[in-house]
Amino acid sequence: MNRRQFMVKTGAAIAGTGLVSPLASVMAQQTSAKKMRLAIIGTGIRGVNTYGKELMADYSDYVEIVGLCDINPSRVKFAKQYIGVNCPTFTDFETMVKQAKPDKIVVTTVDAYHNKYIVKGMEMGCDIITEKPMTIDEFKCRQILDAEKSTGRNCIVTFNYRYSPHRQKIKQLLMEERVGRITSADFHWYLDIYHGASYFRRWHRLREKGGTLLVHKATHHFDLLNWWLDSEAEEVFAYGLLEFYGKNNPLRSTHCRQCNFRDKCKFYFDITKNKHLMELYVAHEKEDGYLRDGCLWRKDINIYDKMAVQIKYANKVQVSYSLTTYSPYEGYRIAFNGTKGRLEAWVHENQPWPMQNYDQIRVTDNFGRTELINVQHSTGGHAGGDTRMKDKIFKNPNLPDPYRQSAGTRDGAMSILIGIAARNSIETGKPVRLGDLTDLKPQPKRPV
Ligand SMILES: NC(=O)c1ccc[n+]([C@@H]2O[C@H](COP(=O)([O-])OP(=O)(O)OC[C@H]3O[C@@H](n4cnc5c(N)ncnc54)[C@H](O)[C@@H]3O)[C@@H](O)[C@H]2O)c1
């Protein structure tokens, strides 16, 4: 339950009684309590906006940023000025933790380095809030699980997708067994020629940095499946190919700013028109050579651009999943087939036609009727998911969690392991069992 729902539920009963609402009292205790001392490692776009500027605008009664760190020395200085904080900046993580003494560390680096900072941060006595994907392979995953066990520290994985009102409504209907016991699901995600293409311009194009989109992007989708189905995946079989981006087009350059094909290439991207990207990336590219407007036809691209995955869950649910990265519009289709009917949704995220202010769920009973349920959007990034998740993490961690939206390392692991297993399956042509990748044994019901 988020703050608004809590207020609606308790406010009506309390109004006029002269009593203080339980939420108001918890909030008052929190504000009068010591602020959370937060340090951020990785001051790119997610770090400076979601956990920087937006956090300071909306949560500064609860949180103070005590240190910022990035391997790019001029970007981290820019981050401090952009967020508007007065904390020291660092290029060495251990120095930051020793000097700034944070309680918690937000990890928003390139995916391949999450494990390094999660493990070191916990060893140095801090709790961790890490962005997805928790990490990119089974070896780094094991390091994180071991470090959590040996240090006794806590690590939150920020699965903001769980918090959107529409997805929460689906979760509620599944918990109520509205269409009976679920036996299979179809889940297809379409990234468009803007958003999808952007992954092939940036570091995400290299599997050694982001683990391929089966890990970097699909961790969100696999986590939603695990959460919705309330089970853990047991076995995966997958196909994947790179047949659109990368080597597949000869109009090649290093990056768009100096491309000779700008008139011919439909994907030409003029970064100079975007002030924030110029200030955050281009102004600092001399330090690390990172080109934010990289050519998406570069030959070094080594991830798949179309992926199809079959997943068998420990509770016997079978899932067909696909990810496409060059669709004309963006969105996803999800359908749950149950013993009493079918629950489905077709969600358009960036669409070329007028946006609605709600998403729909279609529930059809076997031998019965179809019910259409409209769920209003809420404001904020990722359909309101970012705000609702930050309320829970930063404002009021003690509020009840009836839909189990908070996630730790087990959930972080079980979602990436599907992508890692899919990657291994593509390479070997064989099914891969998740239980063979780490010590975690997939359970029919997600453990509490
Ligand atoms: N949950 C979401 O919806 C969501 C959205 C966007 C990004 N993210 C996640 O946030 C993280 C950051 O993504 P981003 O879009 O901000 O990327 P970005 O490229 O803008 O920023 C990454 C930053 O990490 C720094 N960095 C690179 N290597 C490093 C190292 N070894 N040590 C320390 N810093 C290093 C870079 O200099 C850069 O400043 C990623 O893990 C990404 O998956 C999540």
mmCIF file of N, CA, C and O in Angstrom, residues 259-349:
data_model
loop_
_atom_site.group_PDB
_atom_site.id
_atom_site.type_symbol
_atom_site.label_atom_id
_atom_site.label_comp_id
_atom_site.label_asym_id
_atom_site.label_seq_id
_atom_site.Cartn_x
_atom_site.Cartn_y
_atom_site.Cartn_z
ATOM 1 N N CYS A 259 29.483 11.884 -38.336
ATOM 2 C CA CYS A 259 29.112 10.890 -39.347
ATOM 3 C C CYS A 259 28.902 11.523 -40.725
ATOM 4 O O CYS A 259 28.306 12.594 -40.836
ATOM 5 N N ASN A 260 29.392 10.845 -41.747
ATOM 6 C CA ASN A 260 29.200 11.318 -43.132
ATOM 7 C C ASN A 260 27.847 10.900 -43.694
ATOM 8 O O ASN A 260 27.473 11.312 -44.776
ATOM 9 N N PHE A 261 27.146 10.032 -42.973
ATOM 10 C CA PHE A 261 25.882 9.488 -43.500
ATOM 11 C C PHE A 261 24.670 10.097 -42.803
ATOM 12 O O PHE A 261 23.586 9.531 -42.856
ATOM 13 N N ARG A 262 24.850 11.244 -42.169
ATOM 14 C CA ARG A 262 23.756 11.785 -41.364
ATOM 15 C C ARG A 262 22.491 12.042 -42.193
ATOM 16 O O ARG A 262 21.381 11.976 -41.669
ATOM 17 N N ASP A 263 22.636 12.331 -43.488
ATOM 18 C CA ASP A 263 21.445 12.560 -44.317
ATOM 19 C C ASP A 263 20.780 11.253 -44.746
ATOM 20 O O ASP A 263 19.611 11.223 -45.090
ATOM 21 N N LYS A 264 21.570 10.186 -44.736
ATOM 22 C CA LYS A 264 21.030 8.901 -45.219
ATOM 23 C C LYS A 264 20.530 8.007 -44.082
ATOM 24 O O LYS A 264 19.675 7.161 -44.304
ATOM 25 N N CYS A 265 21.093 8.173 -42.894
ATOM 26 C CA CYS A 265 20.794 7.240 -41.798
ATOM 27 C C CYS A 265 19.567 7.730 -41.030
ATOM 28 O O CYS A 265 19.585 8.799 -40.417
ATOM 29 N N LYS A 266 18.513 6.933 -41.035
ATOM 30 C CA LYS A 266 17.262 7.316 -40.349
ATOM 31 C C LYS A 266 17.467 7.385 -38.835
ATOM 32 O O LYS A 266 16.659 7.971 -38.122
ATOM 33 N N PHE A 267 18.521 6.756 -38.355
ATOM 34 C CA PHE A 267 18.765 6.703 -36.914
ATOM 35 C C PHE A 267 19.708 7.826 -36.455
ATOM 36 O O PHE A 267 20.120 7.831 -35.302
ATOM 37 N N TYR A 268 20.042 8.755 -37.365
ATOM 38 C CA TYR A 268 20.939 9.856 -36.987
ATOM 39 C C TYR A 268 20.375 10.570 -35.751
ATOM 40 O O TYR A 268 19.199 10.925 -35.707
ATOM 41 N N PHE A 269 21.237 10.774 -34.775
ATOM 42 C CA PHE A 269 20.792 11.346 -33.493
ATOM 43 C C PHE A 269 21.673 12.556 -33.185
ATOM 44 O O PHE A 269 22.881 12.418 -33.000
ATOM 45 N N ASP A 270 21.044 13.723 -33.147
ATOM 46 C CA ASP A 270 21.807 14.952 -32.924
ATOM 47 C C ASP A 270 21.816 15.283 -31.432
ATOM 48 O O ASP A 270 20.936 15.975 -30.922
ATOM 49 N N ILE A 271 22.847 14.791 -30.771
ATOM 50 C CA ILE A 271 22.930 14.975 -29.313
ATOM 51 C C ILE A 271 23.118 16.454 -28.943
ATOM 52 O O ILE A 271 22.770 16.869 -27.838
ATOM 53 N N THR A 272 23.625 17.254 -29.895
ATOM 54 C CA THR A 272 23.903 18.665 -29.562
ATOM 55 C C THR A 272 22.609 19.431 -29.276
ATOM 56 O O THR A 272 22.634 20.509 -28.701
ATOM 57 N N LYS A 273 21.477 18.842 -29.648
ATOM 58 C CA LYS A 273 20.186 19.523 -29.380
ATOM 59 C C LYS A 273 19.692 19.249 -27.960
ATOM 60 O O LYS A 273 18.689 19.799 -27.536
ATOM 61 N N ASN A 274 20.366 18.356 -27.238
ATOM 62 C CA ASN A 274 19.902 17.997 -25.893
ATOM 63 C C ASN A 274 20.904 18.519 -24.860
ATOM 64 O O ASN A 274 21.976 17.952 -24.657
ATOM 65 N N LYS A 275 20.530 19.615 -24.197
ATOM 66 C CA LYS A 275 21.446 20.307 -23.281
ATOM 67 C C LYS A 275 21.918 19.374 -22.143
ATOM 68 O O LYS A 275 23.095 19.339 -21.803
ATOM 69 N N HIS A 276 20.978 18.608 -21.600
ATOM 70 C CA HIS A 276 21.339 17.758 -20.453
ATOM 71 C C HIS A 276 22.357 16.687 -20.860
ATOM 72 O O HIS A 276 23.341 16.453 -20.158
ATOM 73 N N LEU A 277 22.127 16.070 -22.030
ATOM 74 C CA LEU A 277 23.071 15.028 -22.475
ATOM 75 C C LEU A 277 24.434 15.641 -22.811
ATOM 76 O O LEU A 277 25.473 15.024 -22.581
ATOM 77 N N MET A 278 24.424 16.852 -23.346
ATOM 78 C CA MET A 278 25.695 17.531 -23.651
ATOM 79 C C MET A 278 26.470 17.783 -22.353
ATOM 80 O O MET A 278 27.673 17.557 -22.274
ATOM 81 N N GLU A 279 25.739 18.245 -21.331
ATOM 82 C CA GLU A 279 26.412 18.590 -20.065
ATOM 83 C C GLU A 279 26.853 17.349 -19.284
ATOM 84 O O GLU A 279 27.868 17.356 -18.606
ATOM 85 N N LEU A 280 26.034 16.292 -19.378
ATOM 86 C CA LEU A 280 26.308 15.104 -18.562
ATOM 87 C C LEU A 280 27.333 14.173 -19.213
ATOM 88 O O LEU A 280 28.120 13.533 -18.518
ATOM 89 N N TYR A 281 27.316 14.101 -20.537
ATOM 90 C CA TYR A 281 28.205 13.136 -21.212
ATOM 91 C C TYR A 281 29.259 13.819 -22.091
ATOM 92 O O TYR A 281 30.450 13.617 -21.887
ATOM 93 N N VAL A 282 28.810 14.617 -23.063
ATOM 94 C CA VAL A 282 29.761 15.133 -24.061
ATOM 95 C C VAL A 282 30.839 15.986 -23.383
ATOM 96 O O VAL A 282 32.021 15.872 -23.698
ATOM 97 N N ALA A 283 30.449 16.784 -22.402
ATOM 98 C CA ALA A 283 31.416 17.663 -21.722
ATOM 99 C C ALA A 283 32.506 16.863 -21.006
ATOM 100 O O ALA A 283 33.557 17.418 -20.676
ATOM 101 N N HIS A 284 32.288 15.572 -20.772
ATOM 102 C CA HIS A 284 33.259 14.782 -19.996
ATOM 103 C C HIS A 284 33.848 13.631 -20.797
ATOM 104 O O HIS A 284 34.551 12.794 -20.240
ATOM 105 N N GLU A 285 33.566 13.592 -22.097
ATOM 106 C CA GLU A 285 34.022 12.422 -22.860
ATOM 107 C C GLU A 285 35.527 12.403 -23.049
ATOM 108 O O GLU A 285 36.106 11.343 -23.273
ATOM 109 N N LYS A 286 36.181 13.543 -22.888
ATOM 110 C CA LYS A 286 37.651 13.549 -23.002
ATOM 111 C C LYS A 286 38.297 12.743 -21.869
ATOM 112 O O LYS A 286 39.409 12.269 -21.985
ATOM 113 N N GLU A 287 37.572 12.582 -20.749
ATOM 114 C CA GLU A 287 38.121 11.851 -19.600
ATOM 115 C C GLU A 287 38.113 10.338 -19.815
ATOM 116 O O GLU A 287 39.001 9.644 -19.364
ATOM 117 N N ASP A 288 37.032 9.825 -20.434
ATOM 118 C CA ASP A 288 36.914 8.362 -20.528
ATOM 119 C C ASP A 288 36.613 7.861 -21.937
ATOM 120 O O ASP A 288 36.467 6.655 -22.151
ATOM 121 N N GLY A 289 36.496 8.770 -22.896
ATOM 122 C CA GLY A 289 36.270 8.369 -24.286
ATOM 123 C C GLY A 289 34.868 7.829 -24.545
ATOM 124 O O GLY A 289 34.601 7.269 -25.617
ATOM 125 N N TYR A 290 33.956 8.006 -23.583
ATOM 126 C CA TYR A 290 32.616 7.439 -23.752
ATOM 127 C C TYR A 290 31.769 8.335 -24.661
ATOM 128 O O TYR A 290 31.576 9.514 -24.381
ATOM 129 N N LEU A 291 31.282 7.754 -25.762
ATOM 130 C CA LEU A 291 30.500 8.506 -26.744
ATOM 131 C C LEU A 291 29.024 8.171 -26.564
ATOM 132 O O LEU A 291 28.589 7.071 -26.899
ATOM 133 N N ARG A 292 28.260 9.107 -26.070
ATOM 134 C CA ARG A 292 26.843 8.850 -25.777
ATOM 135 C C ARG A 292 26.001 8.762 -27.060
ATOM 136 O O ARG A 292 24.919 8.182 -27.062
ATOM 137 N N ASP A 293 26.535 9.346 -28.155
ATOM 138 C CA ASP A 293 25.805 9.261 -29.432
ATOM 139 C C ASP A 293 26.509 8.264 -30.367
ATOM 140 O O ASP A 293 26.557 8.453 -31.588
ATOM 141 N N GLY A 294 27.015 7.189 -29.776
ATOM 142 C CA GLY A 294 27.743 6.173 -30.544
ATOM 143 C C GLY A 294 26.925 5.631 -31.713
ATOM 144 O O GLY A 294 25.691 5.564 -31.652
ATOM 145 N N CYS A 295 27.634 5.206 -32.762
ATOM 146 C CA CYS A 295 26.974 4.671 -33.959
ATOM 147 C C CYS A 295 26.382 3.298 -33.654
ATOM 148 O O CYS A 295 27.065 2.437 -33.081
ATOM 149 N N LEU A 296 25.132 3.098 -34.053
ATOM 150 C CA LEU A 296 24.545 1.793 -33.731
ATOM 151 C C LEU A 296 24.797 0.740 -34.794
ATOM 152 O O LEU A 296 24.249 -0.358 -34.737
ATOM 153 N N TRP A 297 25.700 1.100 -35.718
ATOM 154 C CA TRP A 297 26.123 0.097 -36.709
ATOM 155 C C TRP A 297 27.567 -0.335 -36.457
ATOM 156 O O TRP A 297 28.207 -0.920 -37.319
ATOM 157 N N ARG A 298 28.097 -0.015 -35.276
ATOM 158 C CA ARG A 298 29.488 -0.398 -34.980
ATOM 159 C C ARG A 298 29.637 -1.917 -34.948
ATOM 160 O O ARG A 298 28.745 -2.623 -34.474
ATOM 161 N N LYS A 299 30.814 -2.353 -35.422
ATOM 162 C CA LYS A 299 31.038 -3.800 -35.509
ATOM 163 C C LYS A 299 31.307 -4.439 -34.154
ATOM 164 O O LYS A 299 31.288 -5.653 -34.037
ATOM 165 N N ASP A 300 31.594 -3.599 -33.114
ATOM 166 C CA ASP A 300 31.884 -4.218 -31.811
ATOM 167 C C ASP A 300 30.610 -4.615 -31.052
ATOM 168 O O ASP A 300 30.683 -5.249 -30.003
ATOM 169 N N ILE A 301 29.452 -4.285 -31.589
ATOM 170 C CA ILE A 301 28.197 -4.621 -30.890
ATOM 171 C C ILE A 301 28.074 -6.151 -30.813
ATOM 172 O O ILE A 301 28.120 -6.830 -31.842
ATOM 173 N N ASN A 302 27.951 -6.662 -29.587
ATOM 174 C CA ASN A 302 27.957 -8.124 -29.431
ATOM 175 C C ASN A 302 26.798 -8.626 -28.581
ATOM 176 O O ASN A 302 26.931 -9.602 -27.850
ATOM 177 N N ILE A 303 25.658 -7.913 -28.654
ATOM 178 C CA ILE A 303 24.457 -8.393 -27.952
ATOM 179 C C ILE A 303 23.402 -8.760 -28.994
ATOM 180 O O ILE A 303 23.557 -8.449 -30.173
ATOM 181 N N TYR A 304 22.356 -9.417 -28.563
ATOM 182 C CA TYR A 304 21.279 -9.810 -29.482
ATOM 183 C C TYR A 304 20.295 -8.653 -29.630
ATOM 184 O O TYR A 304 20.092 -7.891 -28.684
ATOM 185 N N ASP A 305 19.657 -8.559 -30.812
ATOM 186 C CA ASP A 305 18.590 -7.556 -30.935
ATOM 187 C C ASP A 305 17.212 -8.195 -31.056
ATOM 188 O O ASP A 305 16.196 -7.521 -31.049
ATOM 189 N N LYS A 306 17.159 -9.527 -31.162
ATOM 190 C CA LYS A 306 15.870 -10.222 -31.016
ATOM 191 C C LYS A 306 16.104 -11.474 -30.175
ATOM 192 O O LYS A 306 17.133 -12.152 -30.334
ATOM 193 N N MET A 307 15.192 -11.713 -29.267
ATOM 194 C CA MET A 307 15.387 -12.786 -28.295
ATOM 195 C C MET A 307 14.062 -13.496 -28.016
ATOM 196 O O MET A 307 13.023 -12.836 -27.911
ATOM 197 N N ALA A 308 14.119 -14.808 -27.925
ATOM 198 C CA ALA A 308 12.922 -15.585 -27.595
ATOM 199 C C ALA A 308 13.302 -16.596 -26.515
ATOM 200 O O ALA A 308 14.299 -17.306 -26.656
ATOM 201 N N VAL A 309 12.518 -16.623 -25.447
ATOM 202 C CA VAL A 309 12.884 -17.439 -24.283
ATOM 203 C C VAL A 309 11.673 -18.265 -23.814
ATOM 204 O O VAL A 309 10.567 -17.724 -23.705
ATOM 205 N N GLN A 310 11.911 -19.541 -23.583
ATOM 206 C CA GLN A 310 10.895 -20.400 -22.961
ATOM 207 C C GLN A 310 11.320 -20.654 -21.524
ATOM 208 O O GLN A 310 12.481 -21.007 -21.285
ATOM 209 N N ILE A 311 10.395 -20.443 -20.592
ATOM 210 C CA ILE A 311 10.748 -20.591 -19.172
ATOM 211 C C ILE A 311 9.792 -21.579 -18.506
ATOM 212 O O ILE A 311 8.573 -21.467 -18.665
ATOM 213 N N LYS A 312 10.372 -22.523 -17.761
ATOM 214 C CA LYS A 312 9.541 -23.441 -16.978
ATOM 215 C C LYS A 312 9.725 -23.080 -15.507
ATOM 216 O O LYS A 312 10.854 -23.054 -15.004
ATOM 217 N N TYR A 313 8.623 -22.759 -14.858
ATOM 218 C CA TYR A 313 8.684 -22.374 -13.443
ATOM 219 C C TYR A 313 8.591 -23.594 -12.531
ATOM 220 O O TYR A 313 8.067 -24.638 -12.926
ATOM 221 N N ALA A 314 9.092 -23.397 -11.300
ATOM 222 C CA ALA A 314 9.047 -24.499 -10.329
ATOM 223 C C ALA A 314 7.610 -24.857 -9.963
ATOM 224 O O ALA A 314 7.356 -25.966 -9.489
ATOM 225 N N ASN A 315 6.647 -23.935 -10.164
ATOM 226 C CA ASN A 315 5.238 -24.283 -9.907
ATOM 227 C C ASN A 315 4.543 -24.782 -11.176
ATOM 228 O O ASN A 315 3.324 -24.794 -11.253
ATOM 229 N N LYS A 316 5.336 -25.133 -12.181
ATOM 230 C CA LYS A 316 4.880 -25.768 -13.426
ATOM 231 C C LYS A 316 4.293 -24.798 -14.454
ATOM 232 O O LYS A 316 3.857 -25.211 -15.534
ATOM 233 N N VAL A 317 4.262 -23.505 -14.136
ATOM 234 C CA VAL A 317 3.805 -22.529 -15.133
ATOM 235 C C VAL A 317 4.823 -22.480 -16.268
ATOM 236 O O VAL A 317 6.037 -22.509 -16.025
ATOM 237 N N GLN A 318 4.332 -22.422 -17.507
ATOM 238 C CA GLN A 318 5.212 -22.299 -18.682
ATOM 239 C C GLN A 318 5.040 -20.905 -19.271
ATOM 240 O O GLN A 318 3.916 -20.444 -19.438
ATOM 241 N N VAL A 319 6.175 -20.274 -19.589
ATOM 242 C CA VAL A 319 6.116 -18.901 -20.114
ATOM 243 C C VAL A 319 6.811 -18.821 -21.471
ATOM 244 O O VAL A 319 7.901 -19.367 -21.654
ATOM 245 N N SER A 320 6.153 -18.126 -22.414
ATOM 246 C CA SER A 320 6.807 -17.769 -23.683
ATOM 247 C C SER A 320 7.092 -16.281 -23.623
ATOM 248 O O SER A 320 6.158 -15.477 -23.478
ATOM 249 N N TYR A 321 8.363 -15.914 -23.735
ATOM 250 C CA TYR A 321 8.772 -14.496 -23.624
ATOM 251 C C TYR A 321 9.541 -14.109 -24.874
ATOM 252 O O TYR A 321 10.283 -14.932 -25.436
ATOM 253 N N SER A 322 9.376 -12.874 -25.322
ATOM 254 C CA SER A 322 10.251 -12.377 -26.392
ATOM 255 C C SER A 322 10.563 -10.906 -26.163
ATOM 256 O O SER A 322 9.808 -10.188 -25.497
ATOM 257 N N LEU A 323 11.694 -10.487 -26.716
ATOM 258 C CA LEU A 323 12.110 -9.079 -26.637
ATOM 259 C C LEU A 323 12.562 -8.656 -28.024
ATOM 260 O O LEU A 323 13.433 -9.287 -28.627
ATOM 261 N N THR A 324 11.941 -7.591 -28.523
ATOM 262 C CA THR A 324 12.259 -7.058 -29.852
ATOM 263 C C THR A 324 12.745 -5.634 -29.667
ATOM 264 O O THR A 324 12.198 -4.908 -28.831
ATOM 265 N N THR A 325 13.747 -5.199 -30.429
ATOM 266 C CA THR A 325 14.390 -3.917 -30.113
ATOM 267 C C THR A 325 14.274 -2.870 -31.227
ATOM 268 O O THR A 325 14.931 -1.839 -31.163
ATOM 269 N N TYR A 326 13.461 -3.147 -32.238
ATOM 270 C CA TYR A 326 13.335 -2.152 -33.320
ATOM 271 C C TYR A 326 11.893 -2.061 -33.809
ATOM 272 O O TYR A 326 11.609 -2.072 -35.006
ATOM 273 N N SER A 327 10.976 -1.954 -32.870
ATOM 274 C CA SER A 327 9.553 -1.856 -33.201
ATOM 275 C C SER A 327 9.192 -0.410 -33.534
ATOM 276 O O SER A 327 9.813 0.514 -33.020
ATOM 277 N N PRO A 328 8.138 -0.193 -34.345
ATOM 278 C CA PRO A 328 7.721 1.175 -34.632
ATOM 279 C C PRO A 328 7.118 1.863 -33.411
ATOM 280 O O PRO A 328 7.098 3.089 -33.314
ATOM 281 N N TYR A 329 6.597 1.089 -32.465
ATOM 282 C CA TYR A 329 6.078 1.668 -31.220
ATOM 283 C C TYR A 329 6.503 0.782 -30.062
ATOM 284 O O TYR A 329 6.948 -0.349 -30.242
ATOM 285 N N GLU A 330 6.346 1.348 -28.855
ATOM 286 C CA GLU A 330 6.890 0.662 -27.681
ATOM 287 C C GLU A 330 5.776 0.165 -26.761
ATOM 288 O O GLU A 330 4.772 0.854 -26.585
ATOM 289 N N GLY A 331 5.978 -0.981 -26.188
ATOM 290 C CA GLY A 331 4.992 -1.478 -25.234
ATOM 291 C C GLY A 331 5.159 -2.961 -24.998
ATOM 292 O O GLY A 331 6.174 -3.540 -25.369
ATOM 293 N N TYR A 332 4.146 -3.559 -24.374
ATOM 294 C CA TYR A 332 4.241 -4.997 -24.110
ATOM 295 C C TYR A 332 2.860 -5.624 -24.053
ATOM 296 O O TYR A 332 1.848 -4.948 -23.854
ATOM 297 N N ARG A 333 2.890 -6.905 -24.248
ATOM 298 C CA ARG A 333 1.665 -7.684 -24.198
ATOM 299 C C ARG A 333 1.878 -8.792 -23.181
ATOM 300 O O ARG A 333 2.864 -9.516 -23.251
ATOM 301 N N ILE A 334 0.956 -8.897 -22.232
ATOM 302 C CA ILE A 334 1.075 -9.959 -21.236
ATOM 303 C C ILE A 334 -0.258 -10.691 -21.162
ATOM 304 O O ILE A 334 -1.311 -10.059 -21.209
ATOM 305 N N ALA A 335 -0.203 -12.000 -21.088
ATOM 306 C CA ALA A 335 -1.442 -12.766 -20.923
ATOM 307 C C ALA A 335 -1.174 -13.919 -19.973
ATOM 308 O O ALA A 335 -0.161 -14.618 -20.109
ATOM 309 N N PHE A 336 -2.071 -14.076 -19.010
ATOM 310 C CA PHE A 336 -1.996 -15.212 -18.080
ATOM 311 C C PHE A 336 -3.160 -16.143 -18.382
ATOM 312 O O PHE A 336 -4.322 -15.706 -18.383
ATOM 313 N N ASN A 337 -2.840 -17.402 -18.668
ATOM 314 C CA ASN A 337 -3.882 -18.392 -18.922
ATOM 315 C C ASN A 337 -4.112 -19.159 -17.638
ATOM 316 O O ASN A 337 -3.177 -19.759 -17.096
ATOM 317 N N GLY A 338 -5.362 -19.125 -17.161
ATOM 318 C CA GLY A 338 -5.681 -19.784 -15.891
ATOM 319 C C GLY A 338 -6.696 -20.888 -16.082
ATOM 320 O O GLY A 338 -7.260 -21.058 -17.168
ATOM 321 N N THR A 339 -6.944 -21.628 -15.000
ATOM 322 C CA THR A 339 -7.898 -22.742 -15.096
ATOM 323 C C THR A 339 -9.335 -22.232 -15.226
ATOM 324 O O THR A 339 -10.221 -22.970 -15.630
ATOM 325 N N LYS A 340 -9.569 -20.941 -14.885
ATOM 326 C CA LYS A 340 -10.941 -20.429 -14.977
ATOM 327 C C LYS A 340 -11.104 -19.325 -16.021
ATOM 328 O O LYS A 340 -12.183 -18.746 -16.149
ATOM 329 N N GLY A 341 -9.990 -18.958 -16.695
ATOM 330 C CA GLY A 341 -10.125 -17.896 -17.688
ATOM 331 C C GLY A 341 -8.777 -17.316 -18.060
ATOM 332 O O GLY A 341 -7.729 -17.950 -17.859
ATOM 333 N N ARG A 342 -8.794 -16.090 -18.603
ATOM 334 C CA ARG A 342 -7.576 -15.484 -19.117
ATOM 335 C C ARG A 342 -7.547 -14.016 -18.689
ATOM 336 O O ARG A 342 -8.561 -13.314 -18.771
ATOM 337 N N LEU A 343 -6.352 -13.585 -18.268
ATOM 338 C CA LEU A 343 -6.172 -12.196 -17.830
ATOM 339 C C LEU A 343 -5.093 -11.595 -18.720
ATOM 340 O O LEU A 343 -4.003 -12.167 -18.820
ATOM 341 N N GLU A 344 -5.398 -10.511 -19.401
ATOM 342 C CA GLU A 344 -4.394 -9.996 -20.347
ATOM 343 C C GLU A 344 -4.364 -8.478 -20.408
ATOM 344 O O GLU A 344 -5.323 -7.815 -19.999
ATOM 345 N N ALA A 345 -3.254 -7.961 -20.922
ATOM 346 C CA ALA A 345 -3.108 -6.509 -21.075
ATOM 347 C C ALA A 345 -2.195 -6.228 -22.255
ATOM 348 O O ALA A 345 -1.258 -6.989 -22.524
ATOM 349 N N TRP A 346 -2.484 -5.119 -22.945
ATOM 350 C CA TRP A 346 -1.688 -4.672 -24.085
ATOM 351 C C TRP A 346 -1.341 -3.241 -23.745
ATOM 352 O O TRP A 346 -2.181 -2.363 -23.834
ATOM 353 N N VAL A 347 -0.125 -3.022 -23.304
ATOM 354 C CA VAL A 347 0.244 -1.710 -22.767
ATOM 355 C C VAL A 347 1.137 -0.977 -23.755
ATOM 356 O O VAL A 347 2.168 -1.512 -24.179
ATOM 357 N N HIS A 348 0.737 0.251 -24.116
ATOM 358 C CA HIS A 348 1.527 1.054 -25.054
ATOM 359 C C HIS A 348 2.287 2.095 -24.247
ATOM 360 O O HIS A 348 1.678 2.887 -23.543
ATOM 361 N N GLU A 349 3.600 2.084 -24.367
ATOM 362 C CA GLU A 349 4.378 3.009 -23.537
ATOM 363 C C GLU A 349 4.671 4.323 -24.266
ATOM 364 O O GLU A 349 4.283 5.366 -23.809
#
